[in-house]
Tab-separated table of N, CA and C in Angstrom:
chain	number	residue	atom	x	y	z
A	1	MET	N	0.817	-1.204	0.000
A	1	MET	CA	0.000	0.000	0.000
A	1	MET	C	0.859	1.266	0.000
A	2	ALA	N	1.934	1.233	0.765
A	2	ALA	CA	2.822	2.394	0.821
A	2	ALA	C	3.446	2.660	-0.548
A	3	ASP	N	3.743	1.585	-1.281
A	3	ASP	CA	4.326	1.761	-2.614
A	3	ASP	C	3.365	2.503	-3.544
A	4	VAL	N	2.085	2.226	-3.421
A	4	VAL	CA	1.081	2.890	-4.249
A	4	VAL	C	1.028	4.376	-3.912
A	5	ILE	N	1.069	4.694	-2.627
A	5	ILE	CA	1.024	6.095	-2.199
A	5	ILE	C	2.249	6.849	-2.710
A	6	VAL	N	3.411	6.252	-2.580
A	6	VAL	CA	4.651	6.891	-3.053
A	6	VAL	C	4.614	7.061	-4.567
A	7	LEU	N	4.168	6.040	-5.280
A	7	LEU	CA	4.091	6.122	-6.739
A	7	LEU	C	3.116	7.209	-7.188
A	8	LEU	N	1.938	7.255	-6.590
A	8	LEU	CA	0.960	8.282	-6.959
A	8	LEU	C	1.451	9.688	-6.604
A	9	SER	N	2.091	9.824	-5.459
A	9	SER	CA	2.643	11.128	-5.073
A	9	SER	C	3.704	11.581	-6.060
A	10	THR	N	4.559	10.653	-6.473
A	10	THR	CA	5.607	10.980	-7.441
A	10	THR	C	5.010	11.375	-8.788
A	11	LEU	N	4.014	10.633	-9.235
A	11	LEU	CA	3.363	10.947	-10.511
A	11	LEU	C	2.669	12.305	-10.464
A	12	LEU	N	1.983	12.591	-9.372
A	12	LEU	CA	1.334	13.901	-9.248
A	12	LEU	C	2.361	15.026	-9.217
A	13	CYS	N	3.449	14.812	-8.509
A	13	CYS	CA	4.511	15.820	-8.460
A	13	CYS	C	5.062	16.077	-9.862
A	14	LEU	N	5.327	15.029	-10.601
A	14	LEU	CA	5.843	15.181	-11.968
A	14	LEU	C	4.823	15.863	-12.878
A	15	ALA	N	3.544	15.543	-12.707
A	15	ALA	CA	2.501	16.168	-13.530
A	15	ALA	C	2.413	17.670	-13.234
A	16	PHE	N	2.445	18.033	-11.963
A	16	PHE	CA	2.402	19.455	-11.622
A	16	PHE	C	3.646	20.189	-12.104
A	17	PHE	N	4.795	19.542	-11.994
A	17	PHE	CA	6.035	20.161	-12.465
A	17	PHE	C	6.001	20.361	-13.981
A	18	ALA	N	5.518	19.361	-14.704
A	18	ALA	CA	5.409	19.474	-16.164
A	18	ALA	C	4.439	20.595	-16.539
A	19	ALA	N	3.327	20.685	-15.836
A	19	ALA	CA	2.361	21.751	-16.112
A	19	ALA	C	2.992	23.113	-15.831
A	20	TRP	N	3.755	23.206	-14.750
A	20	TRP	CA	4.400	24.475	-14.394
A	20	TRP	C	5.408	24.866	-15.474
A	21	LEU	N	6.143	23.876	-15.991
A	21	LEU	CA	7.143	24.157	-17.023
A	21	LEU	C	6.512	24.546	-18.360
A	22	LEU	N	5.445	23.862	-18.738
A	22	LEU	CA	4.899	23.993	-20.083
A	22	LEU	C	3.817	25.056	-20.228
A	23	LEU	N	3.248	25.523	-19.133
A	23	LEU	CA	2.139	26.473	-19.204
A	23	LEU	C	2.521	27.794	-18.524
A	24	PRO	N	3.007	28.762	-19.276
A	24	PRO	CA	3.429	30.034	-18.672
A	24	PRO	C	2.301	30.748	-17.919
A	25	ASN	N	1.066	30.634	-18.397
A	25	ASN	CA	-0.045	31.285	-17.699
A	25	ASN	C	-0.267	30.670	-16.325
A	26	LEU	N	-0.135	29.369	-16.229
A	26	LEU	CA	-0.271	28.696	-14.935
A	26	LEU	C	0.849	29.120	-13.999
A	27	ARG	N	2.054	29.206	-14.541
A	27	ARG	CA	3.202	29.629	-13.739
A	27	ARG	C	2.989	31.038	-13.195
A	28	ALA	N	2.509	31.933	-14.033
A	28	ALA	CA	2.253	33.309	-13.590
A	28	ALA	C	1.174	33.329	-12.512
A	29	TRP	N	0.137	32.520	-12.679
A	29	TRP	CA	-0.949	32.474	-11.700
A	29	TRP	C	-0.453	31.931	-10.358
A	30	ILE	N	0.395	30.898	-10.414
A	30	ILE	CA	0.926	30.300	-9.188
A	30	ILE	C	1.843	31.279	-8.460
A	31	GLU	N	2.644	32.025	-9.205
A	31	GLU	CA	3.642	32.899	-8.598
A	31	GLU	C	3.120	34.306	-8.298
A	32	ARG	N	1.908	34.626	-8.722
A	32	ARG	CA	1.357	35.959	-8.511
A	32	ARG	C	1.362	36.393	-7.038
A	33	PRO	N	0.954	35.543	-6.089
A	33	PRO	CA	0.970	35.988	-4.677
A	33	PRO	C	2.365	36.390	-4.192
A	34	LYS	N	3.390	35.706	-4.677
A	34	LYS	CA	4.757	36.042	-4.279
A	34	LYS	C	5.107	37.460	-4.725
A	35	TYR	N	4.805	37.769	-5.977
A	35	TYR	CA	5.135	39.094	-6.495
A	35	TYR	C	4.277	40.177	-5.848
A	36	ARG	N	3.031	39.855	-5.559
A	36	ARG	CA	2.162	40.809	-4.878
A	36	ARG	C	2.718	41.115	-3.482
A	37	PHE	N	3.149	40.090	-2.765
A	37	PHE	CA	3.718	40.267	-1.434
A	37	PHE	C	5.001	41.092	-1.500
A	38	GLN	N	5.855	40.813	-2.479
A	38	GLN	CA	7.093	41.583	-2.619
A	38	GLN	C	6.799	43.051	-2.894
A	39	GLU	N	5.795	43.322	-3.715
A	39	GLU	CA	5.426	44.705	-4.005
A	39	GLU	C	4.884	45.389	-2.753
A	40	GLN	N	4.090	44.675	-1.958
A	40	GLN	CA	3.575	45.242	-0.716
A	40	GLN	C	4.720	45.551	0.246
A	41	LEU	N	5.731	44.687	0.299
A	41	LEU	CA	6.885	44.954	1.155
A	41	LEU	C	7.647	46.192	0.684
A	42	ARG	N	7.825	46.321	-0.629
A	42	ARG	CA	8.502	47.505	-1.159
A	42	ARG	C	7.736	48.775	-0.808
A	43	GLN	N	6.416	48.728	-0.954
A	43	GLN	CA	5.591	49.889	-0.646
A	43	GLN	C	5.672	50.216	0.846
A	44	TYR	N	5.631	49.194	1.690
A	44	TYR	CA	5.726	49.391	3.135
A	44	TYR	C	7.062	50.024	3.494
A	45	ASP	N	8.152	49.485	2.945
A	45	ASP	CA	9.475	50.045	3.227
A	45	ASP	C	9.585	51.489	2.751
A	46	LYS	N	9.015	51.768	1.588
A	46	LYS	CA	9.050	53.126	1.042
A	46	LYS	C	8.298	54.098	1.959
A	47	GLU	N	7.126	53.670	2.446
A	47	GLU	CA	6.346	54.520	3.349
A	47	GLU	C	7.049	54.702	4.687
A	48	ARG	N	7.657	53.629	5.215
A	48	ARG	CA	8.372	53.725	6.486
A	48	ARG	C	9.551	54.682	6.358
A	49	THR	N	10.263	54.606	5.244
A	49	THR	CA	11.402	55.484	5.021
A	49	THR	C	10.933	56.932	4.922
A	50	ALA	N	9.847	57.146	4.211
A	50	ALA	CA	9.313	58.502	4.077
A	50	ALA	C	8.855	59.038	5.431
A	51	ASP	N	8.202	58.201	6.232
A	51	ASP	CA	7.762	58.625	7.564
A	51	ASP	C	8.947	58.942	8.462
A	52	ALA	N	9.978	58.114	8.403
A	52	ALA	CA	11.165	58.343	9.230
A	52	ALA	C	11.857	59.633	8.803
A	53	ASP	N	11.927	59.885	7.506
A	53	ASP	CA	12.554	61.120	7.021
A	53	ASP	C	11.761	62.342	7.467
A	54	SER	N	10.443	62.262	7.395
A	54	SER	CA	9.631	63.402	7.809
A	54	SER	C	9.740	63.631	9.315
A	55	GLN	N	9.884	62.572	10.091
A	55	GLN	CA	10.065	62.732	11.537
A	55	GLN	C	11.409	63.394	11.840
A	56	ARG	N	12.454	63.026	11.121
A	56	ARG	CA	13.759	63.631	11.333
A	56	ARG	C	13.767	65.096	10.930
A	57	ASN	N	13.045	65.437	9.881
A	57	ASN	CA	12.994	66.820	9.413
A	57	ASN	C	12.237	67.724	10.378
A	58	ARG	N	11.303	67.156	11.129
A	58	ARG	CA	10.550	67.946	12.102
A	58	ARG	C	11.375	68.289	13.342
A	59	SER	N	12.339	67.446	13.656
A	59	SER	CA	13.136	67.638	14.878
A	59	SER	C	14.162	68.727	14.719
């Protein structure tokens, strides 16, 4: 039974990997949250830097 589970897991992994390689739209959809998060971090850092600069200018 364990052999069946390992075999099916391996086949599913290979199928998903092949789909990721061959379908650019799927790849973009899968990776979209990563890029959205990175953009939010950049925006947060930019706002924090601007706030810190404005606080220093007031002093």
